[in-house]
Short mmCIF file of C-alpha atoms and ligand atoms in Angstrom, two decimals:
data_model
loop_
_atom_site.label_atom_id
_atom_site.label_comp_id
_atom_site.label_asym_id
_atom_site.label_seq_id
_atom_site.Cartn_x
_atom_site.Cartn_y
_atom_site.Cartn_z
CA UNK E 211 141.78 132.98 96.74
CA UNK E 212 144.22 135.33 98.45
CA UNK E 213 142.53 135.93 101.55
CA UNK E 214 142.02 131.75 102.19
CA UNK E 215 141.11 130.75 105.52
CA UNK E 216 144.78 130.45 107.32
CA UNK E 217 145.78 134.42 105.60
CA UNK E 218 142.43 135.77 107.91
CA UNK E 219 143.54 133.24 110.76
CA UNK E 220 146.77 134.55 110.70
CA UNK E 221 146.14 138.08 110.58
CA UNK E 222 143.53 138.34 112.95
CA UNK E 223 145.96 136.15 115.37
CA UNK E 224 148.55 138.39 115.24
CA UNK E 225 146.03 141.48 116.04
CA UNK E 226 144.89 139.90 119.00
CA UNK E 227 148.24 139.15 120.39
CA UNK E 228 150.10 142.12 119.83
CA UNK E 229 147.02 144.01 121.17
CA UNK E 230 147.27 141.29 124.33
CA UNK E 231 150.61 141.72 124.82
CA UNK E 232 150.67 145.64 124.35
CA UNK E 233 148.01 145.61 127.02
CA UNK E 234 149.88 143.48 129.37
CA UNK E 235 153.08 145.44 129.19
CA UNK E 236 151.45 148.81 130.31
CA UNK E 237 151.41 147.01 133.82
CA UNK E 238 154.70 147.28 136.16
CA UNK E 239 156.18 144.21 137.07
CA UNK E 240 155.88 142.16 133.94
CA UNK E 241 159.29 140.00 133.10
CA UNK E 242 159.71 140.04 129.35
CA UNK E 243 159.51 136.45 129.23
CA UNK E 244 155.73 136.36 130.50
CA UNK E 245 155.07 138.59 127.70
CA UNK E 246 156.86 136.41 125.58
CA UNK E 247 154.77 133.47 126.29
CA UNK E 248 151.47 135.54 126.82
CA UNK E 249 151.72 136.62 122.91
CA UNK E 250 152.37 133.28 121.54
CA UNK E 251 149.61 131.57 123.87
CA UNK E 252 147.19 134.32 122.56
CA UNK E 253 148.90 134.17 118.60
CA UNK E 254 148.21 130.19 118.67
CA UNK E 255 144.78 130.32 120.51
CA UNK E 256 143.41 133.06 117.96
CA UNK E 257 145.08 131.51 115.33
CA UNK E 258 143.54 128.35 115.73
CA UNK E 259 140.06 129.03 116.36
CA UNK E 260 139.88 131.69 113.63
CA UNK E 261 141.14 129.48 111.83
CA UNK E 262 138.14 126.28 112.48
CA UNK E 263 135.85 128.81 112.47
CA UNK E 264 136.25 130.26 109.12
CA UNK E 265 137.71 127.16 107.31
CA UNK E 266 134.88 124.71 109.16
CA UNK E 267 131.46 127.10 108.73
CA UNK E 268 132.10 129.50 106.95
CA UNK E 269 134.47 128.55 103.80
CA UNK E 270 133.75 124.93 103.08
CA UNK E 271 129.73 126.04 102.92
CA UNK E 272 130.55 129.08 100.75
CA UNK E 273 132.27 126.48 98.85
CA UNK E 274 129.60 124.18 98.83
CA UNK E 275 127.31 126.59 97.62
CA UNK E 276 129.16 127.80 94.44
CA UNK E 277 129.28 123.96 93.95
CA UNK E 278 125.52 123.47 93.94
CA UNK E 279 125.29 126.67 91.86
CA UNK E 280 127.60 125.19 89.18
CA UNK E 281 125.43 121.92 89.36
CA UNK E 282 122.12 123.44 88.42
CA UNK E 283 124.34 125.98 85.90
CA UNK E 284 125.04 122.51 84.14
CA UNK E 285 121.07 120.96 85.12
CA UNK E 286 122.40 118.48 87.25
CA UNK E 287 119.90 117.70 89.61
CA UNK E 288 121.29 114.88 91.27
CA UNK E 289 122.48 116.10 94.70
CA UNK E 290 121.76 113.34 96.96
CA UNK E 291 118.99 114.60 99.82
CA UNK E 292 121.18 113.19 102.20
CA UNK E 293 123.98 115.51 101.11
CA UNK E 294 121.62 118.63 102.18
CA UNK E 295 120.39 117.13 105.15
CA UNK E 296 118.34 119.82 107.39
CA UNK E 297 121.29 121.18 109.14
CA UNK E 298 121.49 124.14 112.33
CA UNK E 299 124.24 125.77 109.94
CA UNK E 300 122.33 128.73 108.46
CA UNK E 301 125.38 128.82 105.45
CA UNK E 302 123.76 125.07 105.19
CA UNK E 303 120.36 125.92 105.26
CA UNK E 304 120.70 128.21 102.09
CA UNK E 305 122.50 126.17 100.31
CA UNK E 306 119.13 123.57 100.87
CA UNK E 307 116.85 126.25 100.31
CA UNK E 308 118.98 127.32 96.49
CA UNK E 309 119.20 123.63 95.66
CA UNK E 310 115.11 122.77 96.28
CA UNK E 311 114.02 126.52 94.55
CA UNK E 312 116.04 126.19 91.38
CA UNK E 313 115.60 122.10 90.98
CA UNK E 314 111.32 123.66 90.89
CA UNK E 315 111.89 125.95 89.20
CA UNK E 316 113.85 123.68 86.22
CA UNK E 317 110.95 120.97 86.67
CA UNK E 318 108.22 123.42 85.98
CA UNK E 319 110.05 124.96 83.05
CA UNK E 320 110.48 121.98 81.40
CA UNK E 321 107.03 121.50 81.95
CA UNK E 322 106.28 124.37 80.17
CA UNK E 323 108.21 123.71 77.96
CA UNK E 324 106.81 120.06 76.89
CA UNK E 325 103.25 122.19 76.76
CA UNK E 326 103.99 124.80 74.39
CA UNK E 327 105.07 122.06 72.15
CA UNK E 328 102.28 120.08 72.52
CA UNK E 329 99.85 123.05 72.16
CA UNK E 330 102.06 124.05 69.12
CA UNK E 331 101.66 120.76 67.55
CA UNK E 332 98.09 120.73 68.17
CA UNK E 333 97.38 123.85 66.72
CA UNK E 334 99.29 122.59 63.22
CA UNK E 335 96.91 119.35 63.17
CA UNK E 336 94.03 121.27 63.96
CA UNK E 337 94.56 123.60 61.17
CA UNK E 338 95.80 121.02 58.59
CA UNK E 339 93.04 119.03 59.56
CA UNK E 340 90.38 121.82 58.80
CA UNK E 341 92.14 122.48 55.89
CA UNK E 342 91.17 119.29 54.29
CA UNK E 343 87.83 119.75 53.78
CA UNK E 344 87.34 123.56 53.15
CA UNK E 345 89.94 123.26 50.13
CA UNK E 346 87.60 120.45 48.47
CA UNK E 347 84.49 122.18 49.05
CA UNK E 348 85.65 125.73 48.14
CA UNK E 349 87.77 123.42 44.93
CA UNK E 350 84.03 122.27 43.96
CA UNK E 351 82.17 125.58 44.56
CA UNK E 352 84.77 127.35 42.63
CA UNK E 353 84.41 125.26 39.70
CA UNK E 354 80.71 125.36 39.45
CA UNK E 355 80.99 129.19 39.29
CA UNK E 356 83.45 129.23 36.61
CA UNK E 357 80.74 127.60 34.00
CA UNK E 358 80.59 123.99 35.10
CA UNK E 359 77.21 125.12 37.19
CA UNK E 360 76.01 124.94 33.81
CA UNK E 361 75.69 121.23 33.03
CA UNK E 362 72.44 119.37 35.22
CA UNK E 363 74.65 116.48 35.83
CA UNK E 364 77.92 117.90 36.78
CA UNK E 365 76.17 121.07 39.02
CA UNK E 366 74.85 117.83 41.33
CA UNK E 367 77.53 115.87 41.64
CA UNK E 368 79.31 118.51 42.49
CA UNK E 369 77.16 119.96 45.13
CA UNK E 370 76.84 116.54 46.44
CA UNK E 371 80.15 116.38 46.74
CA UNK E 372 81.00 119.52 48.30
CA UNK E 373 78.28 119.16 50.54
CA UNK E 374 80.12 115.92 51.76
CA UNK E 375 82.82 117.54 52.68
CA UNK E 376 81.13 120.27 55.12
CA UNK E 377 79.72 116.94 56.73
CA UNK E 378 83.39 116.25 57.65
CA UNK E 379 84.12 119.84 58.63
CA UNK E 380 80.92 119.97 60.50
CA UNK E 381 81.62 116.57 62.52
CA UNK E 382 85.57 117.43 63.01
CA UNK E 383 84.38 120.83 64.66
CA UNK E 384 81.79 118.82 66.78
CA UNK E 385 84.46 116.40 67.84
CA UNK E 386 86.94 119.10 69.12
CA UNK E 387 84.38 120.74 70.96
CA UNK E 388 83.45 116.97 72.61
CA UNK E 389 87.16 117.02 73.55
CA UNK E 390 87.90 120.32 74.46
CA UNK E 391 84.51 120.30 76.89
CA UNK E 392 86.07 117.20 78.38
CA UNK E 393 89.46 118.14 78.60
CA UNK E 394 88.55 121.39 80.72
CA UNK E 395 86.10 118.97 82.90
CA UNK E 396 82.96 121.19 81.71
CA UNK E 397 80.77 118.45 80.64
CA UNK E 398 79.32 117.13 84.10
CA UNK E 399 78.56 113.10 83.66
CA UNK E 400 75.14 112.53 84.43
CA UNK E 401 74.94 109.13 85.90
CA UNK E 402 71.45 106.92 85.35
CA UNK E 403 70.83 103.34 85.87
CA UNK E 404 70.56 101.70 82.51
CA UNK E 405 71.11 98.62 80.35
CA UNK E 406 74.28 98.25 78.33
CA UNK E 407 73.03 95.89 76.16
CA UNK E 408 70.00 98.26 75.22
CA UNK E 409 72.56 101.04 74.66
CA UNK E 410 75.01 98.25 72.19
CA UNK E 411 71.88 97.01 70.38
CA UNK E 412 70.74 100.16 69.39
CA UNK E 413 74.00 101.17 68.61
CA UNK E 414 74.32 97.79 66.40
CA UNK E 415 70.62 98.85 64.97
CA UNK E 416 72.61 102.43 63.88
CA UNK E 417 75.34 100.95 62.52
CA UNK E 418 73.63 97.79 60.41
CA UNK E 419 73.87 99.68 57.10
CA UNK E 420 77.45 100.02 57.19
CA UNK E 421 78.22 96.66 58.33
CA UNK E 422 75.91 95.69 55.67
CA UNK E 423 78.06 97.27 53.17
CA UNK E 424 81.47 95.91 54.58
CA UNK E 425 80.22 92.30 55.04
CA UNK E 426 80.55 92.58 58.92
CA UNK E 427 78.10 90.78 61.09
CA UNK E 428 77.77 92.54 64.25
CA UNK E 429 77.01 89.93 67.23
CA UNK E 430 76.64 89.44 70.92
CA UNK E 431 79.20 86.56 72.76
CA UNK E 432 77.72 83.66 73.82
CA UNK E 433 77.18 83.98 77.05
CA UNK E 434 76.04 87.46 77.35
CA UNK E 435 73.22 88.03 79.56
CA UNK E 436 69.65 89.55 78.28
CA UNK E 437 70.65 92.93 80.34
CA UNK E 438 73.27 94.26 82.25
CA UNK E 439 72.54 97.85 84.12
CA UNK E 440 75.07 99.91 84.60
CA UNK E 441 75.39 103.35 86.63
CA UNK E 442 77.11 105.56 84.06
CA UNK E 443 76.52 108.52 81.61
CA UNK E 444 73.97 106.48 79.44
CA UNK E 445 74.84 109.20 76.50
CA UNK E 446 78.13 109.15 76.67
CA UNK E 447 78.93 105.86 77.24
CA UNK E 448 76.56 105.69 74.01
CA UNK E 449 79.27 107.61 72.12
CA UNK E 450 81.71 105.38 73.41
CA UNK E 451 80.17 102.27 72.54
CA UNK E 452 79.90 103.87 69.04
CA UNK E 453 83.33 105.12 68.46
CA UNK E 454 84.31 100.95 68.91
CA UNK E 455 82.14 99.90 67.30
CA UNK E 456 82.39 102.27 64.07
CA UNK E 457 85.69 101.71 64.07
CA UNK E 458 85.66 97.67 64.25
CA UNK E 459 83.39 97.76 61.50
CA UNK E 460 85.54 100.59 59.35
CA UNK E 461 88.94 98.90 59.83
CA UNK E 462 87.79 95.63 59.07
CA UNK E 463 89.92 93.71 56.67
CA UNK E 464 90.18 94.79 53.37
CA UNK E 465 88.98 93.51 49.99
CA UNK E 466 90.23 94.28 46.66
CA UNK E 467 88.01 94.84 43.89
CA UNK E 468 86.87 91.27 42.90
CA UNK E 469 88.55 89.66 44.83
CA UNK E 470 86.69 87.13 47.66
CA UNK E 471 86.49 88.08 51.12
CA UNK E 472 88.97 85.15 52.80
CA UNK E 473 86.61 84.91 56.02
CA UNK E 474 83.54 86.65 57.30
CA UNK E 475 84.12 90.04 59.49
CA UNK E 476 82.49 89.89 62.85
CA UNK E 477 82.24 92.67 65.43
CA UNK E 478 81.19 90.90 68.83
CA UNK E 479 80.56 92.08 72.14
CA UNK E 480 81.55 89.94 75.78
CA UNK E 481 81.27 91.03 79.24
CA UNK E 482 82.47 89.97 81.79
CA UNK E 483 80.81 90.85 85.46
CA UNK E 484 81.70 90.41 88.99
CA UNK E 485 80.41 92.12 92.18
CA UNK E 486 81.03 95.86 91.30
CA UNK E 487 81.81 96.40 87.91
CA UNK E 488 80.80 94.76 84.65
CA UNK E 489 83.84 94.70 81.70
CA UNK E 490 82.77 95.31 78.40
CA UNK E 491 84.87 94.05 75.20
CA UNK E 492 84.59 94.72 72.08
CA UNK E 493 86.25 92.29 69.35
CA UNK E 494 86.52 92.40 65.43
CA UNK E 495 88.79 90.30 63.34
CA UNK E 496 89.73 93.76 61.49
CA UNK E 497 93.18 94.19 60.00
CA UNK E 498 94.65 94.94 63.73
CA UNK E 499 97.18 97.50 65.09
CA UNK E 500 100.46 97.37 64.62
CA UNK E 501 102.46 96.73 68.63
CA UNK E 502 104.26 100.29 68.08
CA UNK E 503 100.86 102.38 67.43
CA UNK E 504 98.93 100.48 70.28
CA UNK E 505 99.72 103.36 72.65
CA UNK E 506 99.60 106.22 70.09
CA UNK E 507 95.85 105.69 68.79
CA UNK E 508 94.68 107.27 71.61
CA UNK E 509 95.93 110.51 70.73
CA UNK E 510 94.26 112.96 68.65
CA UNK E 511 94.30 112.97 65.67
CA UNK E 512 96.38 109.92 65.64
CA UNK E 513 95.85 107.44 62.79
CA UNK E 514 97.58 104.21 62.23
CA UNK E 515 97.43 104.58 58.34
CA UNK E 516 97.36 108.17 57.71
CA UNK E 517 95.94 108.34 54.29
CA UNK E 518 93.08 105.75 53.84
CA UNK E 519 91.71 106.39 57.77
CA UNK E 520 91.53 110.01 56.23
CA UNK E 521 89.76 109.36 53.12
CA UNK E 522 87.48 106.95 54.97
CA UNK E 523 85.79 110.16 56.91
CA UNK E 524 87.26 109.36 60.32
CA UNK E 525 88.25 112.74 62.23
CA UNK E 526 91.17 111.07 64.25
CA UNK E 527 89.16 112.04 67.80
CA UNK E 528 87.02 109.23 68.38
CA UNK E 529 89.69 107.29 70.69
CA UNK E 530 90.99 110.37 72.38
CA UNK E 531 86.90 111.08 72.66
CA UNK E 532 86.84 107.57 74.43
CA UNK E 533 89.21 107.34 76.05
CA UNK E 534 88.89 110.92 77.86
CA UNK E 535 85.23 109.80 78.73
CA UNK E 536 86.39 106.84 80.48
CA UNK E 537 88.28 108.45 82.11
CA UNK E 538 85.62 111.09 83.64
CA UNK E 539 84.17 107.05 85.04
CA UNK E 540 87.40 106.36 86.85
CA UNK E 541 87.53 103.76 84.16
CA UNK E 542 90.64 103.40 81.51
CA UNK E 543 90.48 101.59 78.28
CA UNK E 544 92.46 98.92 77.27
CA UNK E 545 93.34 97.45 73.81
CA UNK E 546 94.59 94.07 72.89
CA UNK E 547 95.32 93.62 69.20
CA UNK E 548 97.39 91.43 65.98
CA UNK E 549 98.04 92.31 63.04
CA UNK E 550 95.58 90.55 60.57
CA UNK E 551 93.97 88.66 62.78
CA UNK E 552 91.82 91.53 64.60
CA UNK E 553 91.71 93.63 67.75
CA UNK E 554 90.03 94.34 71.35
CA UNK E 555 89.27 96.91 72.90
CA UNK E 556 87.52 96.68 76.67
CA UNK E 557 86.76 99.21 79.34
CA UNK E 558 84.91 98.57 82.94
CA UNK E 559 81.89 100.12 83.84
CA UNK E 560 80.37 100.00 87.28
CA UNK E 561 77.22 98.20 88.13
CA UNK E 562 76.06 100.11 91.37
CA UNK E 563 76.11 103.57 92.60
CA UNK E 564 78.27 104.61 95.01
CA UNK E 565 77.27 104.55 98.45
CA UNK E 566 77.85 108.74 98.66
CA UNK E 567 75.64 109.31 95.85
CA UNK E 568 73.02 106.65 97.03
CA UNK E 569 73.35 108.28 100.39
CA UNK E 570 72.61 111.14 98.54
CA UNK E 571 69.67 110.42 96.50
CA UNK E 572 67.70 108.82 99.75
N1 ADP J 1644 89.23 98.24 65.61
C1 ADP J 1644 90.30 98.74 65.01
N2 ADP J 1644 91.05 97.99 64.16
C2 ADP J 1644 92.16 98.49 63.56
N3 ADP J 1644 92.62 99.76 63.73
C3 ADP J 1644 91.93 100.56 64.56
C4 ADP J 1644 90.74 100.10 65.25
N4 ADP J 1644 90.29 101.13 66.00
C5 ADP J 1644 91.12 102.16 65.80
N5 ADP J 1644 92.11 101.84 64.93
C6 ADP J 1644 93.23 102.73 64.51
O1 ADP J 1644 93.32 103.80 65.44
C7 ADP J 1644 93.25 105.04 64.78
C8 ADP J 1644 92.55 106.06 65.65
O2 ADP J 1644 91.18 105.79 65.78
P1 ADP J 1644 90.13 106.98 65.98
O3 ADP J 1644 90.64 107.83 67.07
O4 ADP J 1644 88.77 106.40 66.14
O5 ADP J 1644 90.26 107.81 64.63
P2 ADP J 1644 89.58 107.59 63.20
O6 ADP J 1644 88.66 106.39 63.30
O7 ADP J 1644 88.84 108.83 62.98
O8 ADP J 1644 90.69 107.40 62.23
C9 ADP J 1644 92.53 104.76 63.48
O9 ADP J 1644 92.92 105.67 62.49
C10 ADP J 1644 92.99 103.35 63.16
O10 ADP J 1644 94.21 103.39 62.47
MG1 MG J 1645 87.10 106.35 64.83
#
């Protein structure tokens, strides 16, 4: 820079001298030598506290600050705090005030950022997962109408069929409404008093047929008691109890055609109580999860075997479903699982009401 801290030091020095001395030789009586001495006194005085002045507050900070500019230029956020400490130098003080607004600023941009692709992604599964079912139903409507409406046997099967897949449709629209409600905190949990081992037996009674079908008995531990109340939202922890269960019995190991099941499935339910809260579990010895999709299946439409999960009518919402309802309990669930050998999944419920909303009821 041309005009550098010692140019302005020197210049203004100078100025103030010759001005001193100029002053000082109006009067009578002054030897040259005291004005001699009086305009190098006043040069080196002015030179040298210009000179602190600008090089000390006022250069080094505008320094500084093109420094912290090029930082966040190249998203470097990692000033020290200590390096901006809150200092009496105003030059200081916006050099703080730069560094906090733009590191903000970046944070909630990237932010952003990480949203619109989430939404975008979302918005791709959502439609490819519509998709699905609408192509085969409008595939076997289409058909029927080009003649094949015409033969008793085929014009059934075919409605059957395509009525099958509006089912899906229907329950993968019902499911993303569930979540969305949930997501945007509109459904209110209602808590009751009730008994989760009411709520799992009829659950069980829903589900016999299909464990029927897949060779899974679906059981009670050992030493679980005749009833366990919980304070919860007796639907909804219905739906989650359902989701776990569904799915123990659904990804249960499989069986080729003819060939012998190698052991019996099971789906069983423990708890485990203390004071407060009651743990639930809920165990199969199902094919298992994989370690590296353990903390992916709670996502939507996340599925640890894309293809036969599809074709085996799940939507790919039931864990986020669960997971997101827990969640609306202060409660988080937890999975435990091996490949082959069968998973767990357990969540805690709690057994009283809180004082508040006792308080509130008396
Ligand atoms: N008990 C289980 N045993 C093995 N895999 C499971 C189990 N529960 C869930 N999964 C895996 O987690 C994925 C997500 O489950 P979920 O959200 O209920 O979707 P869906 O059942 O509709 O596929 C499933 O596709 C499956 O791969
Ligand atoms: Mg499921």
């Amino acid at each position: 820079m041309l005009l550098n801290a010692r140019a302005v030091a020197l210049l203004l020095a100078f100025c103030i001298a010759t001005i001193t001395t100029a002053f000082l030789s109006l009067m009578d009586d002054v030897s040259q030598l005291a004005l001699l001495v009086t305009f190098i006194l006043a040069f080196a005085s002015a030179y040298l506290l210009t000179y602190i002045t600008l090089e000390f507050f006022i250069f080094r900070e505008i320094n500084n600050i093109y420094d912290v500019l090029g930082k966040l230029k190249d998203r470097e956020f990692s000033v020290a705090d200590t390096d901006l400490n809150r200092s009496a130098n105003p030059l200081k003080r916006i050099n703080q005030e730069i560094y906090s607004y733009a590191s903000d600023k970046q944070r909630e941009i990237e932010e952003l950022k990480l949203l619109a692709v989430f939404r975008r992604e979302f918005l791709a599964d959502v439609s490819h997962e519509l998709k699905t079912p609408i192509f085969a139903a409008q595939g076997y409507i289409y058909t029927l109408l080009d003649g094949a409406v015409k033969d008793k046997n085929v014009r059934t099967k075919f409605l059957k069929k395509a009525a099958k897949s509006l089912d899906g449709l229907d329950l993968l629209v019902q499911d993303l409404l569930t979540l969305s409600q949930l997501e945007i905190g509109q459904i209110k949990m209602r808590y009751v008093y009730f008994d989760l081992i009411h709520t799992i037996q009829d659950v069980y009674d829903q589900m016999e047929g299909k464990a029927e079908k897949k060779h899974v008995e679906l059981r009670f531990g050992a030493g679980v008691p005749e009833q366990v109340w919980v304070w919860a939202d007796k639907q909804r922890i219905h739906q989650v109890v359902m989701n776990l269960i569904s799915n123990a019995i659904k990804y249960s190991k499989e069986v080729n055609e003819g060939e012998e099941l190698p052991e019996p499935g099971w789906v069983e339910v423990n708890m485990k109580e203390d004071k407060d809260k009651v743990r639930v579990f809920v165990a199969d010895n199902g094919r298992g999860i994989p370690e590296e999709h353990l903390n992916r299946i709670f996502e939507r439409f996340y599925r640890v075997d894309k293809s036969r999960s599809k074709s085996s009518g799940g939507t790919g919402l039931g864990l986020a479903i669960v997971k997101h309802i827990l969640e609306a309990h202060k409660s988080k669930v937890q999975v435990k699982s091996t490949v082959g050998k069968g998973s767990t999944f357990s969540f805690a419920l709690q057994k009283k009401k809180e004082k508040e909303e006792v308080a509130g009821i008396e």
